[in-house]
Coordinates of C-alpha atoms in Angstrom, one line a residue:
X268 CA -22.4 -23.1 -3.3
X269 CA -21.7 -21.2 -0.1
X270 CA -19.8 -24.2 1.3
X271 CA -17.5 -24.3 -1.8
X272 CA -16.8 -20.6 -1.5
X273 CA -15.9 -21.1 2.1
X274 CA -13.6 -23.9 1.2
X275 CA -11.8 -21.8 -1.4
X276 CA -11.6 -18.9 1.0
X277 CA -10.1 -21.2 3.6
X278 CA -7.3 -22.2 1.3
X279 CA -6.3 -18.6 1.0
X280 CA -4.6 -18.3 4.3
X281 CA -4.4 -15.3 6.4
X282 CA -1.3 -14.8 8.6
X283 CA -2.0 -12.4 11.5
X284 CA 1.2 -12.0 13.6
X285 CA 0.9 -14.3 16.6
X286 CA 1.3 -13.0 19.2
X287 CA 0.2 -9.5 18.1
X288 CA 3.0 -6.9 18.1
X289 CA 1.2 -4.5 20.3
X290 CA -1.5 -4.1 22.9
X291 CA -4.2 -1.5 23.6
X292 CA -4.6 0.2 27.0
X293 CA -7.1 2.8 28.2
X294 CA -6.2 5.8 30.3
X295 CA -8.2 5.6 33.5
X296 CA -8.6 9.3 33.7
X297 CA -9.5 10.3 30.2
X298 CA -10.6 7.1 28.7
X299 CA -8.3 7.7 25.8
X300 CA -6.8 4.6 24.1
X301 CA -3.1 4.1 23.5
X302 CA -1.0 1.5 21.9
X303 CA 1.5 -0.4 24.0
X304 CA 4.8 -1.8 22.7
X305 CA 5.3 1.3 20.5
X306 CA 6.5 4.8 21.1
X307 CA 3.7 7.2 22.0
X308 CA 3.1 10.1 19.8
X309 CA 1.0 13.1 20.4
X310 CA -0.3 13.3 16.9
X311 CA -1.6 9.7 16.9
X312 CA -5.2 8.7 17.8
X313 CA -5.9 5.0 18.7
X314 CA -9.5 3.9 18.0
X315 CA -11.8 0.9 18.3
X316 CA -14.3 0.8 15.5
X317 CA -17.4 -1.3 15.2
X318 CA -18.0 -3.0 11.8
X319 CA -21.3 -4.0 10.3
X320 CA -20.3 -7.7 10.7
X321 CA -20.1 -7.4 14.5
X322 CA -16.4 -7.2 15.0
X323 CA -14.4 -4.4 16.6
X324 CA -11.3 -3.4 14.9
X325 CA -8.3 -1.3 16.0
X326 CA -7.4 1.7 14.0
X327 CA -4.9 4.5 14.3
X328 CA -5.1 8.0 12.9
X329 CA -1.8 10.0 12.3
X330 CA -2.5 13.7 12.1
X331 CA -0.4 16.1 10.0
X332 CA -1.4 19.8 10.5
X333 CA 0.0 20.6 7.0
X334 CA -2.2 18.0 5.3
X335 CA -5.0 18.6 2.8
X336 CA -5.4 14.9 1.9
X337 CA -5.9 11.7 3.9
X338 CA -4.4 8.3 3.2
X339 CA -6.4 5.2 4.2
X340 CA -3.9 2.4 4.3
X341 CA -4.8 -1.4 4.1
X342 CA -1.7 -3.3 5.0
X343 CA -0.3 -6.7 3.9
X344 CA -1.3 -10.2 4.9
X345 CA 1.2 -10.9 7.7
X346 CA 1.6 -7.5 9.4
X347 CA -0.3 -5.6 12.1
X348 CA -0.5 -2.0 13.3
X349 CA 2.3 -2.3 15.7
X350 CA 4.7 -3.3 12.9
X351 CA 3.4 -0.7 10.6
X352 CA 3.3 2.1 13.2
X353 CA 6.7 3.7 12.3
X354 CA 6.1 3.5 8.6
X355 CA 2.7 5.2 8.9
X356 CA 4.2 8.0 11.0
X357 CA 7.0 8.5 8.4
X358 CA 4.6 8.4 5.4
X359 CA 2.4 10.9 7.1
X360 CA 5.4 13.2 7.6
X361 CA 7.0 12.9 4.2
X362 CA 3.9 12.8 2.1
X363 CA 2.2 15.6 4.2
X364 CA -1.0 13.6 4.6
X365 CA -3.2 12.5 7.4
X366 CA -3.1 8.7 7.6
X367 CA -5.4 6.1 8.9
X368 CA -4.4 2.5 9.2
X369 CA -6.4 -0.4 10.6
X370 CA -6.1 -4.0 11.6
X371 CA -8.4 -6.5 9.9
X372 CA -10.7 -8.6 12.0
X373 CA -8.6 -11.2 13.8
X374 CA -5.4 -9.1 13.4
X375 CA -3.6 -7.4 16.2
X376 CA -6.1 -6.5 18.9
X377 CA -9.1 -6.5 16.5
X378 CA -11.8 -9.1 17.4
X379 CA -13.3 -11.8 15.1
X380 CA -11.6 -13.9 12.5
X381 CA -9.9 -12.7 9.2
X382 CA -12.0 -13.3 6.1
X383 CA -12.5 -11.7 2.7
X384 CA -15.9 -10.4 3.7
X385 CA -14.7 -9.2 7.0
X386 CA -11.9 -7.1 5.4
X387 CA -14.6 -5.4 3.3
X388 CA -16.5 -4.5 6.4
X389 CA -13.3 -3.5 8.1
X390 CA -12.2 -0.9 5.5
X391 CA -15.8 0.5 5.4
X392 CA -15.7 1.1 9.2
X393 CA -12.4 2.9 8.8
X394 CA -13.6 5.0 5.9
X395 CA -16.8 5.8 7.8
X396 CA -14.7 7.0 10.8
X397 CA -12.8 9.4 8.5
X398 CA -16.0 10.9 7.3
X399 CA -17.8 11.1 10.7
X400 CA -15.1 11.7 13.3
X401 CA -12.5 13.5 11.3
X402 CA -14.7 15.4 8.8
X403 CA -12.9 14.1 5.8
X404 CA -14.5 14.3 2.4
X405 CA -14.5 11.5 -0.1
X406 CA -12.8 13.6 -2.7
X407 CA -9.8 14.2 -0.3
X408 CA -9.2 10.6 0.5
X409 CA -6.6 8.3 -1.1
X410 CA -7.0 4.6 -0.7
X411 CA -3.7 2.7 -0.4
X412 CA -3.7 -1.1 -0.6
X413 CA -0.6 -3.2 -0.1
X414 CA -0.6 -6.8 -1.3
X415 CA -3.7 -8.5 0.1
X416 CA -4.8 -5.0 1.2
X417 CA -5.5 -4.3 -2.5
X418 CA -8.6 -6.5 -2.1
X419 CA -10.5 -4.3 0.4
X420 CA -9.0 -1.2 -1.2
X421 CA -10.4 -2.0 -4.7
X422 CA -13.7 -3.2 -3.4
X423 CA -14.3 0.1 -1.7
X424 CA -12.8 2.2 -4.5
X425 CA -15.1 0.5 -7.1
X426 CA -18.1 1.8 -5.1
X427 CA -16.9 5.4 -4.6
X428 CA -17.0 7.7 -7.5
X429 CA -15.4 10.8 -6.1
X430 CA -12.3 9.4 -4.4
X431 CA -9.2 11.5 -4.9
X432 CA -6.9 8.6 -5.9
X433 CA -5.9 5.0 -5.3
X434 CA -2.4 3.4 -4.7
X435 CA -1.9 -0.3 -5.3
X436 CA 1.3 -1.6 -3.8
X437 CA 2.3 -5.1 -5.0
X438 CA -1.4 -5.8 -5.7
X439 CA -3.0 -9.2 -6.6
X440 CA -5.4 -9.8 -9.5
X441 CA -7.3 -12.3 -7.3
X442 CA -6.6 -14.9 -4.6
X443 CA -6.8 -17.9 -7.0
X444 CA -4.4 -16.3 -9.5
X445 CA -1.8 -15.9 -6.8
X446 CA -1.9 -19.6 -6.1
X447 CA -2.6 -21.1 -9.5
X448 CA -1.8 -19.9 -13.1
X449 CA -5.5 -19.6 -14.1
X450 CA -6.5 -17.3 -16.9
X451 CA -10.1 -16.8 -16.0
X452 CA -12.2 -15.7 -13.0
X453 CA -14.2 -18.4 -11.3
X454 CA -17.2 -17.7 -9.2
X455 CA -15.6 -19.2 -6.1
X456 CA -12.4 -17.0 -6.4
X457 CA -11.8 -14.3 -3.7
X458 CA -10.5 -10.8 -4.0
X459 CA -11.6 -10.4 -7.6
X460 CA -9.6 -7.3 -8.2
X461 CA -9.2 -7.9 -11.9
X462 CA -13.0 -7.4 -12.2
X463 CA -13.2 -4.4 -9.9
X464 CA -10.3 -2.3 -11.2
X465 CA -12.2 -1.1 -14.4
X466 CA -14.9 0.3 -12.1
X467 CA -12.6 2.7 -10.3
X468 CA -13.2 6.2 -11.4
X469 CA -10.2 7.9 -9.7
X470 CA -6.5 8.0 -10.8
X471 CA -4.6 4.9 -9.9
X472 CA -0.9 4.5 -9.1
X473 CA 0.5 1.0 -9.3
X474 CA 3.8 0.1 -7.6
X475 CA 5.3 -3.4 -8.0
X476 CA 8.8 -5.0 -7.8
X477 CA 10.2 -6.6 -10.9
X478 CA 11.6 -9.5 -8.8
X479 CA 8.5 -10.2 -6.7
X480 CA 8.5 -13.9 -6.1
X481 CA 5.3 -13.9 -4.1
X482 CA 2.9 -11.9 -6.4
X483 CA 4.4 -11.7 -9.8
X484 CA 4.8 -8.3 -11.3
X485 CA 2.4 -9.3 -14.1
X486 CA -0.4 -8.8 -11.5
X487 CA 0.4 -5.2 -11.1
X488 CA 0.9 -4.8 -14.9
X489 CA -2.5 -6.3 -15.8
X490 CA -4.3 -4.3 -13.1
X491 CA -2.6 -1.1 -14.4
X492 CA -3.6 -1.8 -17.9
X493 CA -7.3 -2.1 -16.9
X494 CA -7.3 1.2 -15.0
X495 CA -9.5 3.9 -16.4
X496 CA -7.3 6.7 -15.0
X497 CA -3.7 5.6 -15.4
X498 CA -0.9 7.3 -13.5
X499 CA 2.7 6.5 -14.4
X500 CA 3.4 3.2 -12.7
X501 CA 6.5 2.4 -10.7
X502 CA 8.2 -0.9 -11.5
X503 CA 10.9 -1.1 -8.9
X504 CA 13.9 -2.9 -10.5
X505 CA 15.0 -5.8 -8.3
X506 CA 12.2 -5.1 -5.8
X507 CA 10.6 -8.1 -4.1
X508 CA 7.3 -8.4 -2.3
X509 CA 8.3 -7.0 1.1
X510 CA 11.1 -4.5 0.5
X511 CA 9.8 -1.8 -1.9
X512 CA 10.0 0.8 0.9
X513 CA 13.7 0.4 1.0
X514 CA 14.2 1.8 -2.5
X515 CA 14.5 5.7 -2.7
X516 CA 12.4 5.7 -5.9
X517 CA 9.5 4.4 -3.8
X518 CA 9.1 7.5 -1.6
X519 CA 10.1 9.8 -4.5
X520 CA 7.4 8.5 -6.8
X521 CA 4.8 8.6 -4.1
X522 CA 5.6 12.2 -3.3
X523 CA 5.4 13.1 -7.0
X524 CA 2.0 11.4 -7.2
X525 CA 0.6 13.0 -4.0
X526 CA 1.9 16.4 -5.2
X527 CA 0.2 16.0 -8.6
X528 CA -3.2 15.0 -7.2
X529 CA -3.0 17.7 -4.5
X530 CA -2.5 20.4 -7.1
X531 CA -5.4 19.2 -9.2
X532 CA -8.9 19.1 -7.7
X533 CA -9.7 16.4 -10.2
X534 CA -7.8 15.4 -13.3
X535 CA -10.6 13.1 -14.6
X536 CA -11.1 14.9 -17.8
X537 CA -9.5 12.3 -20.0
X538 CA -6.8 10.5 -18.0
X539 CA -3.2 11.1 -19.1
X540 CA -2.7 12.7 -22.5
X541 CA -2.3 10.0 -25.3
X542 CA 1.4 10.6 -25.7
X543 CA 2.0 10.0 -22.0
X544 CA -0.2 6.9 -22.0
X545 CA 1.8 5.4 -24.9
X546 CA 5.1 6.2 -23.2
X547 CA 3.9 4.6 -19.9
X548 CA 2.4 1.6 -21.6
X549 CA 5.6 1.0 -23.6
X550 CA 7.7 1.2 -20.4
X551 CA 5.3 -1.2 -18.6
X552 CA 6.0 -4.0 -21.0
X553 CA 7.2 -7.0 -18.9
X554 CA 7.3 -4.7 -15.9
X555 CA 10.6 -3.2 -17.1
X556 CA 11.7 -0.4 -14.8
X557 CA 12.2 3.1 -15.9
X558 CA 15.6 4.8 -15.6
X559 CA 15.8 7.5 -13.0
X560 CA 15.9 10.1 -15.7
X561 CA 12.6 8.8 -17.2
X562 CA 11.0 9.0 -13.8
X563 CA 12.1 12.6 -13.3
X564 CA 11.0 13.7 -16.7
X565 CA 7.6 11.9 -17.0
X566 CA 5.6 13.5 -14.2
X567 CA 3.1 15.0 -16.6
X568 CA -0.6 14.3 -16.2
X569 CA -3.4 16.2 -17.9
X570 CA -2.1 19.5 -16.6
X571 CA 1.7 18.7 -16.9
X572 CA 2.3 18.9 -13.2
X573 CA 5.8 18.5 -11.9
X574 CA 6.6 18.3 -8.3
X575 CA 8.6 21.3 -7.2
X576 CA 12.1 20.5 -6.1
X577 CA 12.0 19.4 -2.5
X578 CA 14.7 18.6 -0.1
X579 CA 15.1 14.9 -0.6
X580 CA 18.3 14.8 1.5
X581 CA 16.5 13.1 4.3
X582 CA 15.1 10.2 2.3
X583 CA 18.2 8.1 1.4
X584 CA 17.6 5.0 3.4
X585 CA 20.2 3.2 5.5
X586 CA 18.7 -0.2 5.6
X587 CA 20.1 -2.7 8.0
X588 CA 19.9 -6.4 8.3
X589 CA 17.3 -6.1 11.1
X590 CA 14.7 -4.8 8.6
X591 CA 14.2 -8.3 7.5
X592 CA 14.1 -10.2 10.7
X593 CA 10.5 -11.5 10.1
X594 CA 11.1 -12.7 6.5
X595 CA 11.6 -16.4 7.2
X596 CA 12.8 -17.4 3.7
X597 CA 15.2 -14.5 3.0
X598 CA 18.5 -13.4 4.4
X599 CA 18.2 -9.8 5.6
X600 CA 21.6 -8.8 4.1
X601 CA 20.0 -9.1 0.7
X602 CA 17.9 -6.0 1.3
X603 CA 20.8 -4.0 2.6
X604 CA 22.8 -4.8 -0.5
X605 CA 20.0 -3.9 -2.8
X606 CA 19.6 -0.5 -1.1
X607 CA 23.2 0.4 -1.0
X608 CA 24.9 -1.1 -4.0
X609 CA 22.8 0.3 -6.9
X610 CA 24.6 2.9 -9.0
X611 CA 21.5 3.6 -11.1
X612 CA 19.8 5.9 -8.6
X613 CA 21.8 9.2 -8.2
X614 CA 19.9 10.0 -5.0
X615 CA 21.3 6.9 -3.3
X616 CA 24.8 8.4 -3.6
X617 CA 23.8 11.7 -2.0
X618 CA 24.7 12.6 1.6
X619 CA 21.1 12.3 2.5
X620 CA 20.1 10.9 5.8
X621 CA 17.7 9.7 7.0
X622 CA 14.5 9.8 8.9
X623 CA 13.0 7.5 6.4
X624 CA 16.1 5.2 6.5
X625 CA 16.1 5.1 10.3
X626 CA 12.5 4.1 10.3
X627 CA 13.1 1.3 7.8
X628 CA 15.7 -0.3 10.0
X629 CA 13.0 -1.3 12.4
X630 CA 10.0 -1.6 10.1
X631 CA 8.4 -5.1 9.8
X632 CA 6.3 -5.1 6.7
X633 CA 5.1 -8.5 5.8
X634 CA 5.9 -12.2 5.5
X635 CA 7.4 -13.6 2.3
X636 CA 5.2 -16.7 2.6
X637 CA 2.0 -14.7 3.0
X638 CA 0.2 -16.3 0.2
X639 CA 0.9 -20.0 0.8
X640 CA -2.3 -22.1 1.0
X641 CA -3.5 -23.0 4.4
X642 CA -1.7 -26.1 5.6
X643 CA 1.4 -25.5 3.6
X644 CA 4.7 -25.6 5.4
X645 CA 6.1 -22.2 6.1

């Protein structure tokens, strides 16, 4: 039985960037670690963490002095910390959170080999570090899982009852369901998110692109429908698997979500009001996107919280073709056209530049082929 499971897991290929996009060096005087190949920042700690499965993973912690919450980010299948570094710094700044990111075993400068079970041990080591080294409390931690990162995210979230919130970004229902159109869960499947999502006690935000050709939007929709504590999902019109950060509604919706859960110690007294649940469910049909007006007006949770107006002028992205240089099957100009040509989002027309946009010009987020079975041509 174990051999069959291993065979199935082997078909679900992991794609750590090769060579890694960064290195790790130790200061001879202080013993402090730093990442090479990226810009040094005073507010970033670089760490090596031991996991219960005997590997040592690299993690980074981005400090924000204004933060009351901490985001634990599990990245996608074909990225490493060097490629996520700028994005993590910008998310910490704009969402006003501390942020910890980590590389799975076998990714970047982490030791060992990537596997489903190792990723579970990896996120546990990062979570334990937040508690023990940085004094974070469970109820002040938000788990964020992108693509394959939804696997370790939901595994941990299903076992923690006091988490503040969970964000699922282009999540998968299970490994097998990504590769084959199966309708049931088999014992040899991996990342059985569809079985774990009902166990999550905290509010869940789902973000998925309506044009995702790697993990269909139906994955995000079905996971959202199974959530106990639903937050208004974001279906990004025209968004694919690796470009959602390029859309202004991405950071806007995340800010609204963070603001809502920050103001409420726990809104677990009944999820969203029935009227809001019905509205959100109706809008989720076939992953249809909301209009920008709907997104602005439907920020109510159980306490009708609405994010106070904030200066969004620095968030209109100026995507460039270089954003896409690692997506082997896509022309980078496609992303630039999506980000600049849409007339549906008023904020895109504002004279708003640009820290987030500048970061996105050099961000490398994931590989469009990141779910092809092992041995497939890429």
